[in-house]
mmCIF file of C-alpha atoms in Angstrom:
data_model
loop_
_atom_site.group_PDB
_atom_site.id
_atom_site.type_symbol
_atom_site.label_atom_id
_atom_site.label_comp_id
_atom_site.label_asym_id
_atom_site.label_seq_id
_atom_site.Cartn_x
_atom_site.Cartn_y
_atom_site.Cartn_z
ATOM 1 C CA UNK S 1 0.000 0.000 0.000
ATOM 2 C CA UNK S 2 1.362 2.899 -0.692
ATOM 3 C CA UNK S 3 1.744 6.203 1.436
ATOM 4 C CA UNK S 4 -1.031 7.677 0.210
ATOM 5 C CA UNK S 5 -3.299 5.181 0.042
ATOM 6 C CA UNK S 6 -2.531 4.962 4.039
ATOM 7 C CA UNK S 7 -3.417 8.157 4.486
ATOM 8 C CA UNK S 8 -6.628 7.672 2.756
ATOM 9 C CA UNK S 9 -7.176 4.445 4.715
ATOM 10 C CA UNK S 10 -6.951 6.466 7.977
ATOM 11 C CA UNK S 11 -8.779 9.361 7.277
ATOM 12 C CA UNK S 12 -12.293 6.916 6.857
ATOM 13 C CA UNK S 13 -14.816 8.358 9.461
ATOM 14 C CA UNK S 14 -18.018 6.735 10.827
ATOM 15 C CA UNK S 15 -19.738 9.244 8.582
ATOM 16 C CA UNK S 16 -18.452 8.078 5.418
ATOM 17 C CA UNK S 17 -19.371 4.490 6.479
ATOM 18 C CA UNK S 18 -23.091 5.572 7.412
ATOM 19 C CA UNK S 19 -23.277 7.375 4.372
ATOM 20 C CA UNK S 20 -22.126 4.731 2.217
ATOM 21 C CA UNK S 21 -24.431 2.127 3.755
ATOM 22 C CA UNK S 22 -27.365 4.768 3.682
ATOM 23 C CA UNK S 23 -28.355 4.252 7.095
ATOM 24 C CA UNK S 24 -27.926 6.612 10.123
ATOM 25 C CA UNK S 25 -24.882 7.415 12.001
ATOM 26 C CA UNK S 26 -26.259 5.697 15.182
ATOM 27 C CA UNK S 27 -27.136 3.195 13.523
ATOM 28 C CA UNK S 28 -23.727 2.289 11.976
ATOM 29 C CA UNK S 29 -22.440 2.939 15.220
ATOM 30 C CA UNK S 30 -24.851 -0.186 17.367
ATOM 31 C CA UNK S 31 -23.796 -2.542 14.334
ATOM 32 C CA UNK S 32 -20.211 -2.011 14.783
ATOM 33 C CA UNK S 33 -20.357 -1.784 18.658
ATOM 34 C CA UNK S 34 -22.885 -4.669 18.930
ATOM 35 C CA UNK S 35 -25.677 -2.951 20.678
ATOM 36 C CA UNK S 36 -29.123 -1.559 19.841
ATOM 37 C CA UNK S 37 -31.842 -3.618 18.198
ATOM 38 C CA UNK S 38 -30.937 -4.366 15.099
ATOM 39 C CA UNK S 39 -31.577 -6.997 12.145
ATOM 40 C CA UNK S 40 -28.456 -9.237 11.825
ATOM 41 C CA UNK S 41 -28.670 -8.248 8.029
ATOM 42 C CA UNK S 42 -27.971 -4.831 9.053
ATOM 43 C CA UNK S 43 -24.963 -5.421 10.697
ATOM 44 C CA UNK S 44 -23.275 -7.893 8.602
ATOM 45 C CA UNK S 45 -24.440 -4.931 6.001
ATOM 46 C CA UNK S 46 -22.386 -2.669 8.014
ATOM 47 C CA UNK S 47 -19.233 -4.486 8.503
ATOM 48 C CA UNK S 48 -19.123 -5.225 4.834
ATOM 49 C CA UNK S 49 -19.306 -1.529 4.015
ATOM 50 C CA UNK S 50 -16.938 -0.751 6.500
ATOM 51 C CA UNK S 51 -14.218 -3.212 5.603
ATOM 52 C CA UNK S 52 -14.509 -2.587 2.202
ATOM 53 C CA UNK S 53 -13.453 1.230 2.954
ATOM 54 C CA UNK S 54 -11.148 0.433 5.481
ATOM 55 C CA UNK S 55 -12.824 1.831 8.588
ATOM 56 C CA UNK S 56 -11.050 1.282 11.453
ATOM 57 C CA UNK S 57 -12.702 2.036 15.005
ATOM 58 C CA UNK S 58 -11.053 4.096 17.806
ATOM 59 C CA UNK S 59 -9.527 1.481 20.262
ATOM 60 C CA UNK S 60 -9.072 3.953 22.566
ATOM 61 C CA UNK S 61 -12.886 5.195 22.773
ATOM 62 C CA UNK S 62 -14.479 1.810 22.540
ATOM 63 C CA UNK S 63 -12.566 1.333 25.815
ATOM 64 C CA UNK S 64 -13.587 4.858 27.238
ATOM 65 C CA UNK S 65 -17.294 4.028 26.359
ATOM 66 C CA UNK S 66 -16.559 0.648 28.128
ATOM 67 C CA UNK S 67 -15.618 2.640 31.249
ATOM 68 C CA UNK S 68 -11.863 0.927 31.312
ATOM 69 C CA UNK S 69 -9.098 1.302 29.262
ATOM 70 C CA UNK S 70 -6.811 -1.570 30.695
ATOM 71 C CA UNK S 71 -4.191 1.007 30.829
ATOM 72 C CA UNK S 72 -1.547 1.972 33.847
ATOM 73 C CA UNK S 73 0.746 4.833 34.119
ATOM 74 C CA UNK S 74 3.793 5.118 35.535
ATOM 75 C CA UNK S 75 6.149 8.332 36.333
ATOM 76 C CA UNK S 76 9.275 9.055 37.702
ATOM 77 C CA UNK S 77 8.882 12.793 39.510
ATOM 78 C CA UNK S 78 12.033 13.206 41.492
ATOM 79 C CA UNK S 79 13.403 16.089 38.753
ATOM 80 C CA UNK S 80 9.839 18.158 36.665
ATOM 81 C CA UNK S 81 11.831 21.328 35.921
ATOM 82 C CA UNK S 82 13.447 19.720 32.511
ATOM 83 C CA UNK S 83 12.699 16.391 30.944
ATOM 84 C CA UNK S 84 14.417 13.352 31.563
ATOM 85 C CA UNK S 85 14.484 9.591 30.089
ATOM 86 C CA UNK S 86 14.392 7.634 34.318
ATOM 87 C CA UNK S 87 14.169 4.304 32.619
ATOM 88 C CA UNK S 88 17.764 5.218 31.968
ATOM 89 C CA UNK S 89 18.788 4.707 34.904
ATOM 90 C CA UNK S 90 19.562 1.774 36.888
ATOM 91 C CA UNK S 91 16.902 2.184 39.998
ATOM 92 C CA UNK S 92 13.866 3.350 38.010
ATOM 93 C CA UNK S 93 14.664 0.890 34.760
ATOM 94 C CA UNK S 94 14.235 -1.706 36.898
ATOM 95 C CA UNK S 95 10.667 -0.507 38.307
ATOM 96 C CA UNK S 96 9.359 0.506 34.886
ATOM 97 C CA UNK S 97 10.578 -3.507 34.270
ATOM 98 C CA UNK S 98 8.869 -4.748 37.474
ATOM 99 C CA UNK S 99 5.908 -2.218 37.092
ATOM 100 C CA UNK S 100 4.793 -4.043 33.559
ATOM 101 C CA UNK S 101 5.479 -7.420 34.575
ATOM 102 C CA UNK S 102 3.598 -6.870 37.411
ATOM 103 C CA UNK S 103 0.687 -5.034 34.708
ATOM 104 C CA UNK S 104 1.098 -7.549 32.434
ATOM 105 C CA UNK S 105 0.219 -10.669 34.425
ATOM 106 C CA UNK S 106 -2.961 -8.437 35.552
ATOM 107 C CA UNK S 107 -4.065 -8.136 32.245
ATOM 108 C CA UNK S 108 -2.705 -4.190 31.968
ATOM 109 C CA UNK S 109 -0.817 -2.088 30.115
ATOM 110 C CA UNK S 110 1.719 -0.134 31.243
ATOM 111 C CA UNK S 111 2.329 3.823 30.166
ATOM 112 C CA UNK S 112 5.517 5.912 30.652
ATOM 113 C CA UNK S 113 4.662 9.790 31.478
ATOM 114 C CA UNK S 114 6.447 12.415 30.961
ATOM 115 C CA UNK S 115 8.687 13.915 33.874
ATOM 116 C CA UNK S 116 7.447 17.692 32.919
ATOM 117 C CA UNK S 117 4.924 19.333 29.897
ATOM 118 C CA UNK S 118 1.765 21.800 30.240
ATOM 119 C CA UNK S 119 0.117 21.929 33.054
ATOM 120 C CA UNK S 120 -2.686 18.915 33.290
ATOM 121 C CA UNK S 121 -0.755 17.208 30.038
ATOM 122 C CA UNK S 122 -1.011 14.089 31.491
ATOM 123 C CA UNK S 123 -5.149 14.019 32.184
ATOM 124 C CA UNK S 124 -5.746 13.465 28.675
ATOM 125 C CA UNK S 125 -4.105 10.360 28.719
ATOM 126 C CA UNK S 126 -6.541 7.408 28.962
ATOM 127 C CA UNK S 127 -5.544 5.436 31.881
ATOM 128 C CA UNK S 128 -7.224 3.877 35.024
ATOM 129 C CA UNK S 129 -4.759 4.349 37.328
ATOM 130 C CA UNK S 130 -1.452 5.770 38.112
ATOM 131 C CA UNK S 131 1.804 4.761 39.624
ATOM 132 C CA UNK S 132 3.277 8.133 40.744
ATOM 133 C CA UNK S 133 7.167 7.404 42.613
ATOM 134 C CA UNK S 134 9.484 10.067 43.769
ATOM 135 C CA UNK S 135 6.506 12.862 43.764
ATOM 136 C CA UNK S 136 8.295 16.317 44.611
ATOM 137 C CA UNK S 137 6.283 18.438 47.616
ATOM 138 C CA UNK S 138 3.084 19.574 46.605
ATOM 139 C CA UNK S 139 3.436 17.566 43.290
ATOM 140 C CA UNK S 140 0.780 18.349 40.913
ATOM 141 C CA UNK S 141 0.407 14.955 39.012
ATOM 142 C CA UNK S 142 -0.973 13.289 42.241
ATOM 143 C CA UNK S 143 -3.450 16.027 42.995
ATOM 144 C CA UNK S 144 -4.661 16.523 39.246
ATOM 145 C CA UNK S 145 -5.136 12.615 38.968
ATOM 146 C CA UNK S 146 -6.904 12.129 42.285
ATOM 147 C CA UNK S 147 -8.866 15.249 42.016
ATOM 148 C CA UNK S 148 -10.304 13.893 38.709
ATOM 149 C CA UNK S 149 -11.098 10.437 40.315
ATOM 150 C CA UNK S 150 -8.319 8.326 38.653
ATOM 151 C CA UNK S 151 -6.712 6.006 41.194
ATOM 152 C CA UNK S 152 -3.278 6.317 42.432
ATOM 153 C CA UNK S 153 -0.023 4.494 44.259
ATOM 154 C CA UNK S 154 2.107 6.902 45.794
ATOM 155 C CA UNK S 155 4.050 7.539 48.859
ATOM 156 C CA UNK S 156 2.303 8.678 52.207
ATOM 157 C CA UNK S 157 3.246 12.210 51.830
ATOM 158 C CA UNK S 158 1.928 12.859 48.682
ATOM 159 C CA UNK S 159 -1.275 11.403 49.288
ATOM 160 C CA UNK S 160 -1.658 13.626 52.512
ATOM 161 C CA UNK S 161 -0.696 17.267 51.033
ATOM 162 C CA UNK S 162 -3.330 16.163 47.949
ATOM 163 C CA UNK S 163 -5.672 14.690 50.358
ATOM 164 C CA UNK S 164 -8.111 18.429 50.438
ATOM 165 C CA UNK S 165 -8.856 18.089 46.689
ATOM 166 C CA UNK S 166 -9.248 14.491 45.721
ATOM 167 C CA UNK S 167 -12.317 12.916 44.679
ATOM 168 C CA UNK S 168 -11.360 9.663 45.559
ATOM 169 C CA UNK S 169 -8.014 8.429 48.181
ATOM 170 C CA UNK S 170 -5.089 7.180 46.800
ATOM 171 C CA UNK S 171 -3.351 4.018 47.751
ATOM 172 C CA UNK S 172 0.442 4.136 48.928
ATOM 173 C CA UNK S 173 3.909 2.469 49.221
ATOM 174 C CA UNK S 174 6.393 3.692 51.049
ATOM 175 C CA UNK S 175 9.804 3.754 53.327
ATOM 176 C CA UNK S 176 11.226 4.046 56.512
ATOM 177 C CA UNK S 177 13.764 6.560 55.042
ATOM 178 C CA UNK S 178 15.020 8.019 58.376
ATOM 179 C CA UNK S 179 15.773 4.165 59.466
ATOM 180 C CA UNK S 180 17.367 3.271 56.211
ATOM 181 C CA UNK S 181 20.186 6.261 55.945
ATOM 182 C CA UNK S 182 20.752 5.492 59.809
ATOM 183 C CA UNK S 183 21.926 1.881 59.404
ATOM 184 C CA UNK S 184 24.254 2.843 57.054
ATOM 185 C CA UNK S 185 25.893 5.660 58.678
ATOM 186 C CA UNK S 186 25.717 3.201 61.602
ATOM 187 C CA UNK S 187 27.864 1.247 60.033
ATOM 188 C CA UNK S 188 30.156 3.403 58.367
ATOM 189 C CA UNK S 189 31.287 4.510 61.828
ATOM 190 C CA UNK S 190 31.185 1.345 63.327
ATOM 191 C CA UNK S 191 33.841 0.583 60.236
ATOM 192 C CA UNK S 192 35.995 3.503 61.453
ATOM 193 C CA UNK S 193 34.468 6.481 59.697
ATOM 194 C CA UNK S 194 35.084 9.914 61.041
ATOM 195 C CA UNK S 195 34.333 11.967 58.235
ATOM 196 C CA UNK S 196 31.444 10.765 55.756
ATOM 197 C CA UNK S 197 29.893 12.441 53.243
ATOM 198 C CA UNK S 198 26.742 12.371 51.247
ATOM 199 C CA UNK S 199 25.837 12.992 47.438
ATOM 200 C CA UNK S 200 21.940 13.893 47.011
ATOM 201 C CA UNK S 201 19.387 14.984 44.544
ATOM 202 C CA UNK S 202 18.799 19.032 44.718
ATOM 203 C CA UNK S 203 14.662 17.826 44.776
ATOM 204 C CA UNK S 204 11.864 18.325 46.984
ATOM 205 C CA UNK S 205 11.217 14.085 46.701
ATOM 206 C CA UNK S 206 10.239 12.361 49.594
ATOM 207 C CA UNK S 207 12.941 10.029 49.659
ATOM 208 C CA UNK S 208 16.134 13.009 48.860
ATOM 209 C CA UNK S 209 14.912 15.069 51.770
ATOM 210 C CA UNK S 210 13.713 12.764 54.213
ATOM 211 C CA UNK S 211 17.149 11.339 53.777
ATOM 212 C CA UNK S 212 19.268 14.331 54.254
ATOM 213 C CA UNK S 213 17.148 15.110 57.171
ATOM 214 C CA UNK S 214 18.204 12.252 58.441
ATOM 215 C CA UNK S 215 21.592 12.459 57.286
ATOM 216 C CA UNK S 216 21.807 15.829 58.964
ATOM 217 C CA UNK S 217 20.197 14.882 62.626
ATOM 218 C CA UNK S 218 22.539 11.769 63.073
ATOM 219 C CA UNK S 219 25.856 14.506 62.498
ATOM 220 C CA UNK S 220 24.181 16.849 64.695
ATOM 221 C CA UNK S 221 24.338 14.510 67.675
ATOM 222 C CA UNK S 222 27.389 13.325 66.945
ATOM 223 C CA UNK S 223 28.744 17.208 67.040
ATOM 224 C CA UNK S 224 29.913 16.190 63.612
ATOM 225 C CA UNK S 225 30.190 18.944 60.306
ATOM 226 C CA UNK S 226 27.596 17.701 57.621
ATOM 227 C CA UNK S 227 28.873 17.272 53.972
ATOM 228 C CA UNK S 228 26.457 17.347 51.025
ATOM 229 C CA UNK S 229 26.692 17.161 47.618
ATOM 230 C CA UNK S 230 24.020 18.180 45.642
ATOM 231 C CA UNK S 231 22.991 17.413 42.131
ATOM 232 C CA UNK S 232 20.528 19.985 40.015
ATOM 233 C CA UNK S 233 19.596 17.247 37.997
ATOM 234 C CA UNK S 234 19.855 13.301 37.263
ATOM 235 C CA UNK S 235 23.053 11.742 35.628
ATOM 236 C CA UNK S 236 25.721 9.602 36.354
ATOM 237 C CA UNK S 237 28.742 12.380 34.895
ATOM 238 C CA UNK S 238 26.997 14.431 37.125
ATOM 239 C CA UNK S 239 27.228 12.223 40.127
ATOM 240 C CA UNK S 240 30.955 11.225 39.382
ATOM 241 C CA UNK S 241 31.767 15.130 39.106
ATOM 242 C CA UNK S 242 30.141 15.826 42.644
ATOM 243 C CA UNK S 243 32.733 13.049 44.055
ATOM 244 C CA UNK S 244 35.564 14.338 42.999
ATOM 245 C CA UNK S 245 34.418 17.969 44.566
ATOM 246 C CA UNK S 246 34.556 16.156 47.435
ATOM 247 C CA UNK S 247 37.419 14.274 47.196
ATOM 248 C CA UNK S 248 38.991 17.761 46.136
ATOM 249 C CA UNK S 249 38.016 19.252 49.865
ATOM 250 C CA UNK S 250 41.153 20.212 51.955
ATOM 251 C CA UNK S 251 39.604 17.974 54.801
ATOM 252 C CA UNK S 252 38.115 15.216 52.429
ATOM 253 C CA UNK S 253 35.894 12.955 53.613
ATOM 254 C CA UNK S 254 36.771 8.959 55.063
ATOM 255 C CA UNK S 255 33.514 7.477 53.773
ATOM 256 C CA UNK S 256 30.925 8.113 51.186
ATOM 257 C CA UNK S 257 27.171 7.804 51.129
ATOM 258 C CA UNK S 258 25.858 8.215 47.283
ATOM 259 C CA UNK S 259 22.214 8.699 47.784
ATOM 260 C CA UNK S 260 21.793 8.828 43.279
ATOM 261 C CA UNK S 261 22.051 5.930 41.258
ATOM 262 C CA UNK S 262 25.948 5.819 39.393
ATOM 263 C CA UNK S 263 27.800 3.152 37.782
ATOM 264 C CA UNK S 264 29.898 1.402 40.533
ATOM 265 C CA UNK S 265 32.725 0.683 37.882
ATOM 266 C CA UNK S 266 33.493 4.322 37.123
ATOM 267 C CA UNK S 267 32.737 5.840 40.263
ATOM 268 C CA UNK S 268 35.500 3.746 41.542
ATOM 269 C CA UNK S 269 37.593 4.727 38.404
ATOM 270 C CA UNK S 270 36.660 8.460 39.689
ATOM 271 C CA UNK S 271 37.701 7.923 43.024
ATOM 272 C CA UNK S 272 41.346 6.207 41.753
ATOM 273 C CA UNK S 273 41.988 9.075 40.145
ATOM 274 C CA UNK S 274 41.452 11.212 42.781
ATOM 275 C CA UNK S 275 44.301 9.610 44.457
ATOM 276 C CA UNK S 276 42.224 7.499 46.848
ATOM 277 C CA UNK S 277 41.393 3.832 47.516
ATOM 278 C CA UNK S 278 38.621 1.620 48.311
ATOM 279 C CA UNK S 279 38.051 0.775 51.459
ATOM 280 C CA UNK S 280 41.950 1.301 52.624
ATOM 281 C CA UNK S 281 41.455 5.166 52.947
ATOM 282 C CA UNK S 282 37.653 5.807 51.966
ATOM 283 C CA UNK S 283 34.511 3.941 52.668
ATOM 284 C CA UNK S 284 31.763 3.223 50.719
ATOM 285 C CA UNK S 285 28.146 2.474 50.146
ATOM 286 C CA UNK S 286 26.015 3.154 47.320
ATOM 287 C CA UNK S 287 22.028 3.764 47.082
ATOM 288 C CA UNK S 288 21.824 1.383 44.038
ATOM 289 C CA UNK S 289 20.123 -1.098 41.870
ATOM 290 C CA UNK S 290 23.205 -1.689 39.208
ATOM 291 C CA UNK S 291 24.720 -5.451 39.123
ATOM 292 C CA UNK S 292 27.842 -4.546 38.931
ATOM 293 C CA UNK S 293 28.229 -3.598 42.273
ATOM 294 C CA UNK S 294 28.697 -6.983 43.206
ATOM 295 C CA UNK S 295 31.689 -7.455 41.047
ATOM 296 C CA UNK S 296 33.500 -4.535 41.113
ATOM 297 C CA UNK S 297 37.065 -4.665 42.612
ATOM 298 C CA UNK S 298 35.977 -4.480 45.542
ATOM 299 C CA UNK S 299 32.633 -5.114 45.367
ATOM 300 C CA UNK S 300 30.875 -2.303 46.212
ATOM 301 C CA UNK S 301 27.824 -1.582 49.790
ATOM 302 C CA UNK S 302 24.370 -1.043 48.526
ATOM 303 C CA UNK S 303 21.433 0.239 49.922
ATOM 304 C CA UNK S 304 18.436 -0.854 48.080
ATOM 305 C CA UNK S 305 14.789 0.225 47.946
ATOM 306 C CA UNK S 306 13.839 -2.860 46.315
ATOM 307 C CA UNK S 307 11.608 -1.766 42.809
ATOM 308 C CA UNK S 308 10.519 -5.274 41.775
ATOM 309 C CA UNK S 309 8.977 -5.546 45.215
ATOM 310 C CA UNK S 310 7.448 -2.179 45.366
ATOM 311 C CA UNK S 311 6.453 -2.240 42.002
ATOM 312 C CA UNK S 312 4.625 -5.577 42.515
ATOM 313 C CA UNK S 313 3.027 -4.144 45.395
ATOM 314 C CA UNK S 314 1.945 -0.780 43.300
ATOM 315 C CA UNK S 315 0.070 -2.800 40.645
ATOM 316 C CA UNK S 316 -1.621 -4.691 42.960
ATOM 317 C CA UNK S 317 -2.667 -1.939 45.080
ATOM 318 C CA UNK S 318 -3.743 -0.306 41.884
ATOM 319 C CA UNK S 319 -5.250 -3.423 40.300
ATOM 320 C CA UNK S 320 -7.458 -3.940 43.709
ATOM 321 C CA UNK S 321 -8.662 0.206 43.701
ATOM 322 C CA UNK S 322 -9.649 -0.199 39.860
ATOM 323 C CA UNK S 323 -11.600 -3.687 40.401
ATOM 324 C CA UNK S 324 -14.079 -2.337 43.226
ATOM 325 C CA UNK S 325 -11.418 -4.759 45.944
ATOM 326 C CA UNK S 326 -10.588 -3.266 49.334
ATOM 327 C CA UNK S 327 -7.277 -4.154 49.688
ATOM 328 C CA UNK S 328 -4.805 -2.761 51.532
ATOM 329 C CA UNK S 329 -3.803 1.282 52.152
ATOM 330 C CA UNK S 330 -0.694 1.041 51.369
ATOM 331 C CA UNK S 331 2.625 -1.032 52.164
ATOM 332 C CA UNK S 332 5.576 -0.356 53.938
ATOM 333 C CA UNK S 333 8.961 -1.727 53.059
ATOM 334 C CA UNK S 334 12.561 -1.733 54.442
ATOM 335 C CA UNK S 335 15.380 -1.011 52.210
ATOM 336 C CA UNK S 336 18.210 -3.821 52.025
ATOM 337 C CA UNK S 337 21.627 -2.912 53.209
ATOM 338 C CA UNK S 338 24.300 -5.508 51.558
ATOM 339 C CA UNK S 339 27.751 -4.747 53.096
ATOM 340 C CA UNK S 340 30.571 -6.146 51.059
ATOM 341 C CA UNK S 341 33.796 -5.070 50.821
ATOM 342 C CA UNK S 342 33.799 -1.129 49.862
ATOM 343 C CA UNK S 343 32.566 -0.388 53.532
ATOM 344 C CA UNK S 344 33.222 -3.253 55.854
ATOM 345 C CA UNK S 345 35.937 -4.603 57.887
ATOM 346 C CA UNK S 346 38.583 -7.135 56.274
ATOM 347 C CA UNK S 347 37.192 -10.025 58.570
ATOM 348 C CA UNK S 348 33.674 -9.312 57.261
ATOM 349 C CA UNK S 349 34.337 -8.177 54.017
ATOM 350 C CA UNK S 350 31.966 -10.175 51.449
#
């Protein structure tokens, strides 16, 4: 077929197939939905007509009509001032993976939304529910959806500041953030640490400032001088050049606590270059989901926040809300702190 004979296949309206049948509009319309009280002449009538010109129906308003479209979304919010591709990294490639398995064996679709656009862009997408992660404060994506009654999995906060102008309450999954940064700085100074510094997100998410927070409070009653690194926006160059700042500092830090995703092999590329080793004279433990922490030389800490599990637990929180089931509010995890040989002791080292 050729190009324009494409174009003249998809320009075919219900119109042209009513008029070419001679019967009504609604009429063509119950033959090709399958309703109304009609003559099974008629309707074989119709289909003819209509395959002959090539009509093809809207998928996506037959399913509005039906009241479902069998469709999830999914978003990544920690960054909304510029555009960004999350699936690209390691942490939220995994969850998009997890999130449409998870869809999938429901019998759902899975959608990707953009990280910024227009205000309300993403309303006239045609979904049932939404899987909103990383929401900044006040995040507009989780009020707009719940305000216009479209069900959604987010974290506690979210759901709470949106709470005044929702039509319907979301569902949630969430961390013990505060718990999860302790343990590791826990164990960065059981290992010796004096001097550990952290690498965060500049972002309003839950998890970036509930974790700094937390970050912060444990140095304060230790009478110890907090040291941040923040990143504007997402990237693994940009996480590697906020390292070597640090490593750059007249007092540089003992231990680091990368609270981004990064790629373990060239962060500790970076930090060789900076003239320091791993764990001789700096510690360290990475907030990742990348495999190759666990065979880098040395292997490399990680603190994980588990996506397959929390995306599992999304869908099915979402799947329940959509299907009329009462399920549960909302789940809380713990993260999973694997210490291997970048942060622990040479008797323990994994």
């Amino acid at each position: 077929m050729s190009q324009s004979d494409r174009s003249s296949v998809s320009r075919v309206r219900l119109v042209d197939v009513a008029r070419a049948a001679g019967l009504s509009k609604t009429t063509v319309s119950d033959a090709l939905n399958g309703t109304g009280r009609l003559p099974a002449a008629t309707r074989e009538h119709v289909r003819q007509v209509a395959r002959r010109l090539g009509y093809r129906p809207n998928a996506t308003a037959r399913l509005l009509r039906a009241g479902h479209t069998r469709l999830l979304g999914l978003a990544a919010r920690e960054y909304v001032e510029t555009p960004w591709v999350y699936a690209d990294l390691a942490y939220f490639g995994q969850l998009v993976n997890a999130t449409t398995r998870a869809a999938l064996a429901h019998g759902y679709g899975v959608v990707l939304l953009p990280t910024s656009g227009p205000d309300d862009c993403w309303l006239g997408m045609p979904l049932d529910g939404v899987f909103v992660v990383d929401p900044v404060a006040g995040d507009p994506m989780v009020g707009d959806f719940l305000a216009a009654g479209i069900p959604v999995v987010s974290d506690r906060r979210a759901l709470a500041e949106a709470a005044s102008q929702a039509q319907t309450t979301g569902r949630w999954v969430d961390f013990d953030h505060e718990y999860a940064v302790r343990q590791v700085l826990d164990h960065l100074e059981a290992a010796g640490a004096e001097r550990i510094a952290v690498v965060a997100g500049a972002t309003t998410a839950c998890f970036h400032q509930e974790s700094v927070d937390a970050y912060q409070g444990w140095c304060a009653e230790r009478g110890r001088e907090p040291s941040i690194a923040y990143l504007p926006s997402p990237g693994i160059q940009q996480t590697l050049d906020a390292v070597e700042r640090l490593l750059d500092d007249p007092v540089p830090p003992d231990a680091l606590f990368i609270l981004v995703e990064v790629n373990p092999p060239l962060l500790l590329d970076t930090i060789r270059k900076c003239g320091r080793s791993v764990p001789d004279d700096l510690l360290l433990v990475c907030t990742t989901e990348d495999p190759a922490a666990l065979y880098t030389d040395p292997p490399v800490s990680t603190l994980s926040f588990l996506p397959g599990e929390t995306a599992g637990a999304a869908v099915e929180l979402l799947v329940d809300r959509i299907e009329g089931r009462e399920g549960d509010p909302g789940r809380l995890f713990s993260a999973e702190l694997q210490i291997r040989a970048s942060s622990a002791f040479p008797a323990t080292a994994a």
